[in-house]
Tab-separated table of C-alpha atoms in Angstrom:
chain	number	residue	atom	x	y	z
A	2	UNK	CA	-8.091	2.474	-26.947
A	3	UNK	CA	-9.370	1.760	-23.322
A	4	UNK	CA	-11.895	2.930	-20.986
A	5	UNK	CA	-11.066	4.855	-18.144
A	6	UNK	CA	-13.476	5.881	-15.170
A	7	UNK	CA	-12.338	8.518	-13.269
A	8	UNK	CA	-14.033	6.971	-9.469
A	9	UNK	CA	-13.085	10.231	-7.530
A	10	UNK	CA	-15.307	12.110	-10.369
A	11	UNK	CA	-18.132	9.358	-11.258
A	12	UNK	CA	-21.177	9.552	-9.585
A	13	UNK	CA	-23.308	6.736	-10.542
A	14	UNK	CA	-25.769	8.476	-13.106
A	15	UNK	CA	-25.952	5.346	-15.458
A	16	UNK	CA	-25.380	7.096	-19.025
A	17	UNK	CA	-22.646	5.287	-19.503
A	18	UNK	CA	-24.477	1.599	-19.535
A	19	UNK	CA	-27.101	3.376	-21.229
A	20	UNK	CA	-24.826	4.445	-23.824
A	21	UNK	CA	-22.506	1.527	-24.220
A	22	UNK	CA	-24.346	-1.600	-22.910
A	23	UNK	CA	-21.765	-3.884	-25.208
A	24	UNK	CA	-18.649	-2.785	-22.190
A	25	UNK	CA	-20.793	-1.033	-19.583
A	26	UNK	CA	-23.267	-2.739	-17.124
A	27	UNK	CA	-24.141	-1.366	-13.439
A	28	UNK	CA	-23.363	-2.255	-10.444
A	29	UNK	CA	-26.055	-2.445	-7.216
A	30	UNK	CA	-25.095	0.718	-6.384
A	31	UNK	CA	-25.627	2.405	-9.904
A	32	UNK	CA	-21.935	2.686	-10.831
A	33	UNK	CA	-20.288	1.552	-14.180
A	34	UNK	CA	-18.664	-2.114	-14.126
A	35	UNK	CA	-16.567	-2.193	-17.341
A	36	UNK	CA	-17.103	-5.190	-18.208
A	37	UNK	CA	-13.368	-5.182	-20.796
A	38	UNK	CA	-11.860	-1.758	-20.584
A	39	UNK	CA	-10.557	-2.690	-24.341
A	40	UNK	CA	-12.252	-1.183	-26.654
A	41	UNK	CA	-12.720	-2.521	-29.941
A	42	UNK	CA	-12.883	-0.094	-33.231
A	43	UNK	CA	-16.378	-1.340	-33.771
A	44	UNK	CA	-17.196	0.235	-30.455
A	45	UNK	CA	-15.253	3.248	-30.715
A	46	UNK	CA	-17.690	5.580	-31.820
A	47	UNK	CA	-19.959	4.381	-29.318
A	48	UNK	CA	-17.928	4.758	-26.224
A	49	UNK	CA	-16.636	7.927	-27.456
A	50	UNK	CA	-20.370	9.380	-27.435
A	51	UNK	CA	-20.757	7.782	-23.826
A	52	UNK	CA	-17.654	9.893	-22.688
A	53	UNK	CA	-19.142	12.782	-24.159
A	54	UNK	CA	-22.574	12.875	-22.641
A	55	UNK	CA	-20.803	11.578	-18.695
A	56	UNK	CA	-22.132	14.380	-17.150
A	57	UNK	CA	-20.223	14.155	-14.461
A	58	UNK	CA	-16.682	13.683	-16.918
A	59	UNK	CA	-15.704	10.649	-15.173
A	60	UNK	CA	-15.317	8.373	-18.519
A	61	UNK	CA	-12.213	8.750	-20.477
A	62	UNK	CA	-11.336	6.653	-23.682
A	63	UNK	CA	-7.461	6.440	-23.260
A	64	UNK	CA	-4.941	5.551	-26.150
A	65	UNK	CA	-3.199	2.193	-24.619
B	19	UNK	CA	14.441	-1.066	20.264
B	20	UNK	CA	15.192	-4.717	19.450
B	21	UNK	CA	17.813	-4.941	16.680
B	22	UNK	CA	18.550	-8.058	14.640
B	23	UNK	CA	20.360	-5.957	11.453
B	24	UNK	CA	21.929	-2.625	12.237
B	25	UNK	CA	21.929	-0.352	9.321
B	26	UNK	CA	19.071	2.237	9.919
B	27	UNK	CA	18.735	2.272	13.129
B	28	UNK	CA	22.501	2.520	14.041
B	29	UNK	CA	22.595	5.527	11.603
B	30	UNK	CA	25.355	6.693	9.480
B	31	UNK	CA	26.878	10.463	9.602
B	32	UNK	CA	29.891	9.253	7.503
B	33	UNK	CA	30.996	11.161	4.358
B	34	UNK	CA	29.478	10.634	0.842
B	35	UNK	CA	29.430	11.692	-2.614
B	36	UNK	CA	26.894	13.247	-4.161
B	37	UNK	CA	25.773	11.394	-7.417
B	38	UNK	CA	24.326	12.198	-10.569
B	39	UNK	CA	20.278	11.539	-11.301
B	40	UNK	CA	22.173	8.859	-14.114
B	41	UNK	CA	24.281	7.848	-11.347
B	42	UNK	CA	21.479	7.236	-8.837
B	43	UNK	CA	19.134	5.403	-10.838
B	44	UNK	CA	22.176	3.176	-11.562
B	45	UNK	CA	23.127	2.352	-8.200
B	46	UNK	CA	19.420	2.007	-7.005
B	47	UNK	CA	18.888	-0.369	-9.606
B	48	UNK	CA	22.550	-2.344	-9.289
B	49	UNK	CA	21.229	-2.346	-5.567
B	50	UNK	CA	17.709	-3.252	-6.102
B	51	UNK	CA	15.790	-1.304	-3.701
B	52	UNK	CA	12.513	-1.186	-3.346
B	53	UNK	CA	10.019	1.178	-1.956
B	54	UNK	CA	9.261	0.254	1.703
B	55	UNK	CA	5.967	2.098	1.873
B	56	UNK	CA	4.155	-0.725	0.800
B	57	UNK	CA	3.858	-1.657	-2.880
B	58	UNK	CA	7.034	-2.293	-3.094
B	59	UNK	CA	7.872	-0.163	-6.290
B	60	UNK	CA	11.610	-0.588	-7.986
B	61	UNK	CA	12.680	2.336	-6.744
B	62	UNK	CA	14.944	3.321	-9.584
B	63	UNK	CA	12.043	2.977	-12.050
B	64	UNK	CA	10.374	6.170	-9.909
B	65	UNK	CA	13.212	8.403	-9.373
B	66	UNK	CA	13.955	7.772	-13.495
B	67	UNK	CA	10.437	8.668	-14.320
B	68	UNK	CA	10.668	11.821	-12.807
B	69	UNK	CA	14.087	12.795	-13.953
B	70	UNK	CA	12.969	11.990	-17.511
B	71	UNK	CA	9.685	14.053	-17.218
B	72	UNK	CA	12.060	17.094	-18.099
B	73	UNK	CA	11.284	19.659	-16.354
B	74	UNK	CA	12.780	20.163	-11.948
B	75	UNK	CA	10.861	17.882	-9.343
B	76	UNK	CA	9.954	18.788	-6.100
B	77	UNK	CA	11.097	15.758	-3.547
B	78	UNK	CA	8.644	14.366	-0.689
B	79	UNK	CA	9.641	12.444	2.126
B	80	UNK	CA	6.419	10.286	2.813
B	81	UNK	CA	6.495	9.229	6.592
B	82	UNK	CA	2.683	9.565	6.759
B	83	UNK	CA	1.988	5.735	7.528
B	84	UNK	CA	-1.149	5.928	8.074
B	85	UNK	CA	-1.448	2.045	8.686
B	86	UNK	CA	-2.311	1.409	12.643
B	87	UNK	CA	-0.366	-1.366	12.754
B	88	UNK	CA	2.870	0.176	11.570
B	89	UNK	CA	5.198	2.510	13.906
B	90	UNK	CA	8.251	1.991	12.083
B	91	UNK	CA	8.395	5.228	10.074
B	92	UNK	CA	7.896	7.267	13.094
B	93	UNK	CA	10.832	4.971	15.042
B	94	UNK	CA	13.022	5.978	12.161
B	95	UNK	CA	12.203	10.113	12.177
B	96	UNK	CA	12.162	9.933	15.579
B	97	UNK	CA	15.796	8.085	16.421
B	98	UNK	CA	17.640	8.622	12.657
B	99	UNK	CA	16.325	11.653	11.399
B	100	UNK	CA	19.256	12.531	9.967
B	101	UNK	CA	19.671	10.085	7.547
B	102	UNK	CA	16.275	10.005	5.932
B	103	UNK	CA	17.271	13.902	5.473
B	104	UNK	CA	20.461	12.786	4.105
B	105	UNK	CA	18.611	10.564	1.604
B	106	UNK	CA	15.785	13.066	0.949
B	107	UNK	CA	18.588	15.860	-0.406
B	108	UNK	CA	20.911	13.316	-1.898
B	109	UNK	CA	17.575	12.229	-4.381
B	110	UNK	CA	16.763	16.369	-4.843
B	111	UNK	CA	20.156	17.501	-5.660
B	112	UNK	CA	20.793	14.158	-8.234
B	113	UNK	CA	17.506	15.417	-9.972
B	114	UNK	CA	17.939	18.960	-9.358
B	115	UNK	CA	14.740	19.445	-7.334
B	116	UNK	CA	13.282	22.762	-6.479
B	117	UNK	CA	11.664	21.945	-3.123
B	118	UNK	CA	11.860	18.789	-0.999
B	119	UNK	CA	9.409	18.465	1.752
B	120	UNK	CA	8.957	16.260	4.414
B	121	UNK	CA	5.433	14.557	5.065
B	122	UNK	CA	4.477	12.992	8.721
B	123	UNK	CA	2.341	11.315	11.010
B	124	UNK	CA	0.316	13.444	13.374
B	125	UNK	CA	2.869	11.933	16.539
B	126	UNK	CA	5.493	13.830	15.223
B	127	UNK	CA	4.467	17.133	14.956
B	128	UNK	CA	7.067	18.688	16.917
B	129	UNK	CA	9.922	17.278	14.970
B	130	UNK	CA	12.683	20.077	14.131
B	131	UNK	CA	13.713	18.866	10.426
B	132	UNK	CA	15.200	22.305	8.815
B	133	UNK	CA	13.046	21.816	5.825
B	134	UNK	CA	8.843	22.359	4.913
B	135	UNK	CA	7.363	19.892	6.984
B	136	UNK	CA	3.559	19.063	6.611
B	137	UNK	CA	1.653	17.027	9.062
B	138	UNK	CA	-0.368	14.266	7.894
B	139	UNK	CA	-4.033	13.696	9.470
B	140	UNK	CA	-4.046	10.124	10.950
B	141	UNK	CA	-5.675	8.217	8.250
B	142	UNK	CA	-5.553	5.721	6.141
B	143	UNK	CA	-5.236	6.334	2.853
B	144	UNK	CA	-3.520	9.860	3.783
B	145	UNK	CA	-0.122	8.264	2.687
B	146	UNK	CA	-1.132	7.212	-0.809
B	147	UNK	CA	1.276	9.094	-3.204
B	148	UNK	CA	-1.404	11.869	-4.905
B	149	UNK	CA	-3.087	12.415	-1.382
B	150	UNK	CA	0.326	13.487	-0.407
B	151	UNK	CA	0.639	15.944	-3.142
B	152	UNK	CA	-3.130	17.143	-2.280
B	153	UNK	CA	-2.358	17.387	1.242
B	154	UNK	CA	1.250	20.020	0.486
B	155	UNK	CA	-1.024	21.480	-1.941
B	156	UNK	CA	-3.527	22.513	0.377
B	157	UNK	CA	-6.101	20.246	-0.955
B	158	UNK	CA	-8.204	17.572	0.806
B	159	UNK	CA	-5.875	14.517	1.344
B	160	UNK	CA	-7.485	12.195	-0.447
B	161	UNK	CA	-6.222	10.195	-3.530
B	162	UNK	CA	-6.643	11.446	-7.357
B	163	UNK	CA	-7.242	9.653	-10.080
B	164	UNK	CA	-4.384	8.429	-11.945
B	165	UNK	CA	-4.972	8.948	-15.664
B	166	UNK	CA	-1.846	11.539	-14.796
B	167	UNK	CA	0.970	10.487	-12.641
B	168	UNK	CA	2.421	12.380	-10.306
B	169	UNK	CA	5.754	11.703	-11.448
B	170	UNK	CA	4.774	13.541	-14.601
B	171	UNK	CA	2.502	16.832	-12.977
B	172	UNK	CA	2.039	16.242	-9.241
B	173	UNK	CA	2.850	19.321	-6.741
B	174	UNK	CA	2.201	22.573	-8.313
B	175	UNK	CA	2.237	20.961	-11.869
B	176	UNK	CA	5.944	19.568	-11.320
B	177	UNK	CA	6.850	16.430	-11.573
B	178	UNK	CA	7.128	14.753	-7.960
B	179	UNK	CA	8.798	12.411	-6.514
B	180	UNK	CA	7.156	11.002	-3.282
B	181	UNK	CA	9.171	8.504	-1.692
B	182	UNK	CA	8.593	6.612	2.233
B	183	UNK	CA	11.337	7.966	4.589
B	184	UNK	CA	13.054	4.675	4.958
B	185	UNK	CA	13.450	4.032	1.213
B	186	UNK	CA	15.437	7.804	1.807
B	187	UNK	CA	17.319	6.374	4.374
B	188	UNK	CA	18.179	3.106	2.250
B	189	UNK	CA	19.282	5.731	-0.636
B	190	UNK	CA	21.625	7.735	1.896
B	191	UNK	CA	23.569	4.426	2.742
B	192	UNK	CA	23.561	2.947	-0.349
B	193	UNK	CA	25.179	5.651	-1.641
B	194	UNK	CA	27.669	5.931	1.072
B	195	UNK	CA	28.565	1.912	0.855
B	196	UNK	CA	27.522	0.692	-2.285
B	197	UNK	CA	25.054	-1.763	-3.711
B	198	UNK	CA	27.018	-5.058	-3.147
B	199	UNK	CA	26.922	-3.863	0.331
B	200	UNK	CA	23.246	-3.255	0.428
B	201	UNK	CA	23.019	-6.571	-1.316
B	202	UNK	CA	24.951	-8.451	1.657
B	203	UNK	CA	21.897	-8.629	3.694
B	204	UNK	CA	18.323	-10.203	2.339
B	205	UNK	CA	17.834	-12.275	-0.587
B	206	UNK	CA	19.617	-12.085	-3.895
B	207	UNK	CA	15.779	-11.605	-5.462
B	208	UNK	CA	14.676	-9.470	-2.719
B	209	UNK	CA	17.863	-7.923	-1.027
B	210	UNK	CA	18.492	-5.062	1.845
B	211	UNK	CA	17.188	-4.886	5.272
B	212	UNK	CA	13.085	-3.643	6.292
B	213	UNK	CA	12.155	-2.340	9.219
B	214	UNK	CA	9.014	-3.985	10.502
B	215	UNK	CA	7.104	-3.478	13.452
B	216	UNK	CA	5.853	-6.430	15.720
B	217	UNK	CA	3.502	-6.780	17.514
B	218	UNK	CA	0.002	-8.779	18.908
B	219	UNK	CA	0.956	-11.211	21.116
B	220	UNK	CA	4.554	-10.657	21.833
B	221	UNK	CA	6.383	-10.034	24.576
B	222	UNK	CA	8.102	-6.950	23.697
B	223	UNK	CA	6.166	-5.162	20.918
B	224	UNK	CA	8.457	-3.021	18.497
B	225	UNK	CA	10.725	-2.316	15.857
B	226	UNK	CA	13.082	-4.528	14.255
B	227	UNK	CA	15.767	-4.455	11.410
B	228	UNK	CA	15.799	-7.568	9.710
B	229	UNK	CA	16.748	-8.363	5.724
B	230	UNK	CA	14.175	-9.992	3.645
B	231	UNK	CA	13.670	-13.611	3.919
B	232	UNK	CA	14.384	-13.286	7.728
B	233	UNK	CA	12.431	-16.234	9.340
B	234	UNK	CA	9.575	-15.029	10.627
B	235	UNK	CA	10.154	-16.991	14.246
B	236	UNK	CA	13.190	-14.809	14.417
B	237	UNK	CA	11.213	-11.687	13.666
B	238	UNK	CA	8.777	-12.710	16.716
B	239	UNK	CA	11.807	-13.568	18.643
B	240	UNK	CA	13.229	-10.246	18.540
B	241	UNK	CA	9.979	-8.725	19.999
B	242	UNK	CA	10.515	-10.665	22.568
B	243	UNK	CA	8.687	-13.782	21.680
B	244	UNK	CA	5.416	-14.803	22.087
B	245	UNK	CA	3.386	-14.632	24.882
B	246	UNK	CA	0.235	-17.628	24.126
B	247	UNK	CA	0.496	-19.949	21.455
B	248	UNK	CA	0.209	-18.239	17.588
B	249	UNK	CA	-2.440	-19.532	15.491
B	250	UNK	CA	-1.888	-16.960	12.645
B	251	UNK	CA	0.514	-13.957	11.808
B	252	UNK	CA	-0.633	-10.947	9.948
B	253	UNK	CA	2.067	-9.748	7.509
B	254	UNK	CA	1.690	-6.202	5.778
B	255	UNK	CA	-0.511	-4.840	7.692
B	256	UNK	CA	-4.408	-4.065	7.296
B	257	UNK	CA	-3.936	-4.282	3.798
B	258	UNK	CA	-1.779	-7.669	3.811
B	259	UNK	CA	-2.657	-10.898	4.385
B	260	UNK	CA	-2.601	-13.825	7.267
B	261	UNK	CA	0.022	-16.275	6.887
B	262	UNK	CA	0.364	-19.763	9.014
B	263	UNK	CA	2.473	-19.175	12.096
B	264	UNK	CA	5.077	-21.046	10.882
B	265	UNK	CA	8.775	-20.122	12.428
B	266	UNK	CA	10.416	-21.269	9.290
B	267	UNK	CA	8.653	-19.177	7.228
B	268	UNK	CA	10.648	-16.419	5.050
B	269	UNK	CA	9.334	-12.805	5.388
B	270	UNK	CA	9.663	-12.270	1.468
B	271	UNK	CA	7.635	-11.820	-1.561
B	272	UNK	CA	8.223	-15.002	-2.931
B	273	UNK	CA	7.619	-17.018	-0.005
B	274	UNK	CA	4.665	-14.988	1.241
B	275	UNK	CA	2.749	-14.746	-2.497
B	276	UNK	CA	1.416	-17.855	-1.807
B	277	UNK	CA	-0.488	-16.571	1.414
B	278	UNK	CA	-1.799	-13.564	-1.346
B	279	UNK	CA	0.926	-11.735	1.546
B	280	UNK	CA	3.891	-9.840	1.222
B	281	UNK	CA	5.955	-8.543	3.743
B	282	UNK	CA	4.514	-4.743	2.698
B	283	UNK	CA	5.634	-1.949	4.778
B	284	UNK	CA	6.489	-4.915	7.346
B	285	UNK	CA	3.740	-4.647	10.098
B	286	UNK	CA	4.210	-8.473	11.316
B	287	UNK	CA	1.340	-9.286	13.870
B	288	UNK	CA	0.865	-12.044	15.862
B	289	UNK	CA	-2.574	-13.408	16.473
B	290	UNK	CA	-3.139	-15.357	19.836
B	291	UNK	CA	-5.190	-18.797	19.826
B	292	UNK	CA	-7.148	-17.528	22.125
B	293	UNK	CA	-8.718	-14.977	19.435
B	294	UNK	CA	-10.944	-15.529	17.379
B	295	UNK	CA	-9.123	-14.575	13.183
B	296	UNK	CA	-12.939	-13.992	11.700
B	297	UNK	CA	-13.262	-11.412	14.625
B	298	UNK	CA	-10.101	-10.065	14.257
B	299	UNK	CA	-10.741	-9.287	10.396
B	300	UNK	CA	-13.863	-8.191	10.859
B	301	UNK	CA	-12.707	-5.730	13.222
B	302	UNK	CA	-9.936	-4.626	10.693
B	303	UNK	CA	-12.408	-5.029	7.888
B	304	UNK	CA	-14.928	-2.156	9.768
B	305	UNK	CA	-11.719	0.357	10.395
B	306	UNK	CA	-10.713	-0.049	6.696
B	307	UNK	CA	-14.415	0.888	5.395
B	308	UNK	CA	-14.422	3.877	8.164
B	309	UNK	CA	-11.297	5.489	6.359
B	310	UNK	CA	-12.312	5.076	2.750
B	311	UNK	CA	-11.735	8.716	1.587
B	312	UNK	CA	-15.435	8.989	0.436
B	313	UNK	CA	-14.617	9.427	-3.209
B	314	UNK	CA	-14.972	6.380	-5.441
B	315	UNK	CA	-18.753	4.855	-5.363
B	316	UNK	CA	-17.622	0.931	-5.203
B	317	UNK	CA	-15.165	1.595	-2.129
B	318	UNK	CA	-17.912	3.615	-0.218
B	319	UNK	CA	-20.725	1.861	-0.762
B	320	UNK	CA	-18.533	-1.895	-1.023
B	321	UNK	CA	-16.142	-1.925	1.825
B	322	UNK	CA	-19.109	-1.080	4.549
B	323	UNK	CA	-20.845	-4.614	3.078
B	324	UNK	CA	-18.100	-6.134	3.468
B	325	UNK	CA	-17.341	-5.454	6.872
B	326	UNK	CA	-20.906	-6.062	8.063
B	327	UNK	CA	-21.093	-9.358	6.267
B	328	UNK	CA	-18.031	-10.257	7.521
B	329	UNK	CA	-19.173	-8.745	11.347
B	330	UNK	CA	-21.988	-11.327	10.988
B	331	UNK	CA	-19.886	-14.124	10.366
B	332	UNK	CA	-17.416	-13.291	13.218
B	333	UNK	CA	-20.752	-12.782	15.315
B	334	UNK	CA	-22.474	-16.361	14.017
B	335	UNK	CA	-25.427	-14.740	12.719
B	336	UNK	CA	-25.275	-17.723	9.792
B	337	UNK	CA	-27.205	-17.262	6.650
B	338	UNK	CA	-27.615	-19.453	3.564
B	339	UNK	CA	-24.806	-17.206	1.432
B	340	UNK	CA	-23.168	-15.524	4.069
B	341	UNK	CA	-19.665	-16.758	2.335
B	342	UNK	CA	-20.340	-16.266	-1.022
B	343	UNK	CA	-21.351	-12.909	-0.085
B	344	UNK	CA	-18.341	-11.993	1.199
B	345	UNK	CA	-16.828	-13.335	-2.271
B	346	UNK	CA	-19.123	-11.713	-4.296
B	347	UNK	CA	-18.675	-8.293	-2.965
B	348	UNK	CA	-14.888	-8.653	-2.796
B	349	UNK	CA	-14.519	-9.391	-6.526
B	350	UNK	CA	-17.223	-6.423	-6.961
B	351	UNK	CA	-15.119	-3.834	-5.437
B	352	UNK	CA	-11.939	-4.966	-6.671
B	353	UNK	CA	-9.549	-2.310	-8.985
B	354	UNK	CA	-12.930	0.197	-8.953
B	355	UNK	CA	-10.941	2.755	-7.089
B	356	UNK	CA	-8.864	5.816	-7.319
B	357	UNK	CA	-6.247	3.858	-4.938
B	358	UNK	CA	-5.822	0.588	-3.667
B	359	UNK	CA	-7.698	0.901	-0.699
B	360	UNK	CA	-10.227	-1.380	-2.209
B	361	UNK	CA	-8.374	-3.808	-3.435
B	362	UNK	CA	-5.643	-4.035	-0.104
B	363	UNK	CA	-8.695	-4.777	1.572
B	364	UNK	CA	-9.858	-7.606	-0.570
B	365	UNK	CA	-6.587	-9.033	-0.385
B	366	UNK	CA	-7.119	-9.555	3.598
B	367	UNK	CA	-10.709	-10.849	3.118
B	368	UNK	CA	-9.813	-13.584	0.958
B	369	UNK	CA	-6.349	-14.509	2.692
B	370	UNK	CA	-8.402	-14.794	6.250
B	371	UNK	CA	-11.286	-17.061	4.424
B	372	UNK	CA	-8.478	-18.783	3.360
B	373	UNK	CA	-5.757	-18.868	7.027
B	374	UNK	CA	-9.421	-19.327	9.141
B	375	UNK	CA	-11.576	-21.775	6.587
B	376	UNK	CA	-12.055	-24.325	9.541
B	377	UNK	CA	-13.439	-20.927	11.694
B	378	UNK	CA	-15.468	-19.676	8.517
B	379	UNK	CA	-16.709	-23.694	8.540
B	380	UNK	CA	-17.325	-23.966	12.302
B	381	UNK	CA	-19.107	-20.352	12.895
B	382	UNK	CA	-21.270	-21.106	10.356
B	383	UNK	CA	-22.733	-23.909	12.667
B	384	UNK	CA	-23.116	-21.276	15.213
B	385	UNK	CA	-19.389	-22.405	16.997
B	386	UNK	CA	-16.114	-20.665	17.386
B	387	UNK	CA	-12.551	-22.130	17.430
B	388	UNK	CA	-11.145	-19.639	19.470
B	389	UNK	CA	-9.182	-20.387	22.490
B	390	UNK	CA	-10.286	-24.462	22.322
B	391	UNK	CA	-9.080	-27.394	20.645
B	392	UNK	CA	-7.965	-26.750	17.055
């Protein structure tokens, strides 16, 4: 699986760094830099709870 | 109109016959066109995409070109209409389109075409593939994100095809002559003609025909020349990259990937030694951040620092950093976009650190290069 951020729909809230620290940091502005969009199945569960709670829908876990 | 090649721009009203989708995608790919918009897609790989999505495309003629440097698209409609409508039908009856439409720059607004014509607004990133489909849809014409393609659900859920008017034109006489005909002019790697439009400091500013791995003297030559000594060329526009001003140089992919250029949608200007290359990027640095669409955080809030940090190296106002700022941010903003807005514009940061290191070197000891000794 991979990471997706939707930019047209993200607005910077931070969850997603929150959630996922281990792929996720934040940039100056507040917005998501995916650090590897490749997501391991260690981390699948937790990057599939920080798509869930993006409240603004912009994170997608894609199959490859 | 200066002409070096004569294929689009002499036009073609000749008989043809209409091919199959399987047909097309053959001879597109036997010929090996690519998209002339910019990216320089395969274009048989698109047109088979949507023919395999299943279900009847809608066709769009993309002659937005929203890049300031480029007029050729607008040359083309406005002298050869005919035969980027020729290509435009012979793509929507091979793949059995509903609707074709035709998409264009604000100038030609009062073109007769005989089909649904939509008028783009003059910006930049108006011509990028899903803001097309947003714009005949009615929507803002901005980009989308791209988790779906439009080749799979684009206008009204169909799968579309958006294609730049001279790649149609291309299509309408390879299919009247052939690939091995198409093939006779360019490279064998990057073969056909491109129209690019020159200009800067030339003599006679304009459109040309040329096939790839034309010299790029000979391109400057045909626009009459230059005018003052060239320090640098621009090649592919405000999202392309300077290249030495080398007369010998091929206008190709291969020759110009060293550069981090390619020949794009073939805007080929010419900068003077009397300018200054940080200024001139700074300047083209500051457009590109006005005409981000507004969408994708890293693009609005990156491409403005960019083009002020850059402004304040083109204006001397040194600072310990100042350079590695400019690196910093570029590599920040980089692929964190719904287009490539972000990214064509880091590709002509770092190729103009790179053509104008001795400026980058000399402003940052409060002198400029421009116009003296180099």
């Amino acid at each position: 699986m991979r990471l997706h951020v939707d930019w047209t729909a993200c607005d910077g809230r931070g969850l997603c760094a929150e959630l996922l620290p281990e792929l996720i940091t934040e940039d100056e502005w507040g917005y998501p830099v995916v650090r590897t969009d490749e997501v391991s199945p260690r981390l699948e569960k937790a990057a599939g709870r920080a798509v869930d709670r993006c409240p603004a829908l912009a994170l997608h876990l894609l199959r490859r | 109109m200066i002409t070096m090649e004569r294929r689009l721009l002499a036009g073609d009203d000749s008989p043809f016959a209409q091919p199959t989708a399987t047909q097309l995608v053959a001879l597109l790919r036997e010929a090996g066109l690519t998209g002339r918009g910019g990216a320089g897609f395969p274009a048989w790989r698109k047109l088979e995409a949507v023919a395999d999505a299943g279900r009847p495309p809608v066709v769009v003629g993309n002659g937005a070109e929203g890049e300031p440097l480029s007029g050729k698209d607008r040359a083309l409609l406005t002298y050869q209409p005919q035969l980027v409508l020729d290509g435009l039908r012979i793509v929507a009856r091979a793949l059995g389109a509903t609707a074709t439409h035709l998409y264009v720059h604000p100038a030609l607004r009062a073109l007769t075409v005989g089909i649904p014509m939509t008028v783009a607004p003059d910006a930049f990133v108006a011509g990028e593939e899903s803001a097309v489909v947003n714009a005949l849809a009615g929507r803002a014409p901005v980009p989308s994100d791209k988790r779906i393609r439009i080749t799979q659900a684009g206008l009204g859920g169909a799968p579309t095809l958006v294609q730049n008017v001279e790649t149609l034109a291309h299509i309408a006489l390879i299919v009247r002559h052939g690939p091995q005909w198409f093939r006779s002019a360019g490279t064998p790697d990057e073969p056909g003609t491109f129209l690019a439009t020159v200009g800067g400091a030339v003599a006679a500013p304009g459109v040309v025909e040329a096939g790839y791995g034309v010299r790029l003297g000979d391109l400057v030559d045909a626009a009459g020349g230059p005018v003052q000594p060239v320090q640098a060329v621009l090649v592919g526009g405000y999202h392309g990259g300077w290249v030495p001003a080398w007369p010998e140089l091929p206008v190709s992919r291969a020759a110009l990937g060293a550069y981090g250029s390619s020949p794009g949608a073939g805007v080929v200007l010419a900068l003077p030694s009397s300018a200054c290359g940080l200024a001139e990027t700074a300047s083209i640095a500051g457009c590109l951040a006005g005409q981000v669409a507004g969408q994708c955080g890293p693009c609005v809030n990156g491409l403005p620092r960019i083009a002020t940090t850059l402004a304040d190296l083109a204006a001397r106002r040194a600072r310990p950093g100042l350079v590695d700022e400019v690196t910093r941010l570029s590599a920040l903003v980089q692929g964190r976009g719904a287009c490539r807005h972000p990214d064509g514009t880091v590709r002509l940061v770092r190729s103009a650190m790179r053509a104008f290191a001795a400026d980058v070197t000399a402003h940052l000891h409060g002198e400029c290069l421009a116009g003296g000794a180099r």
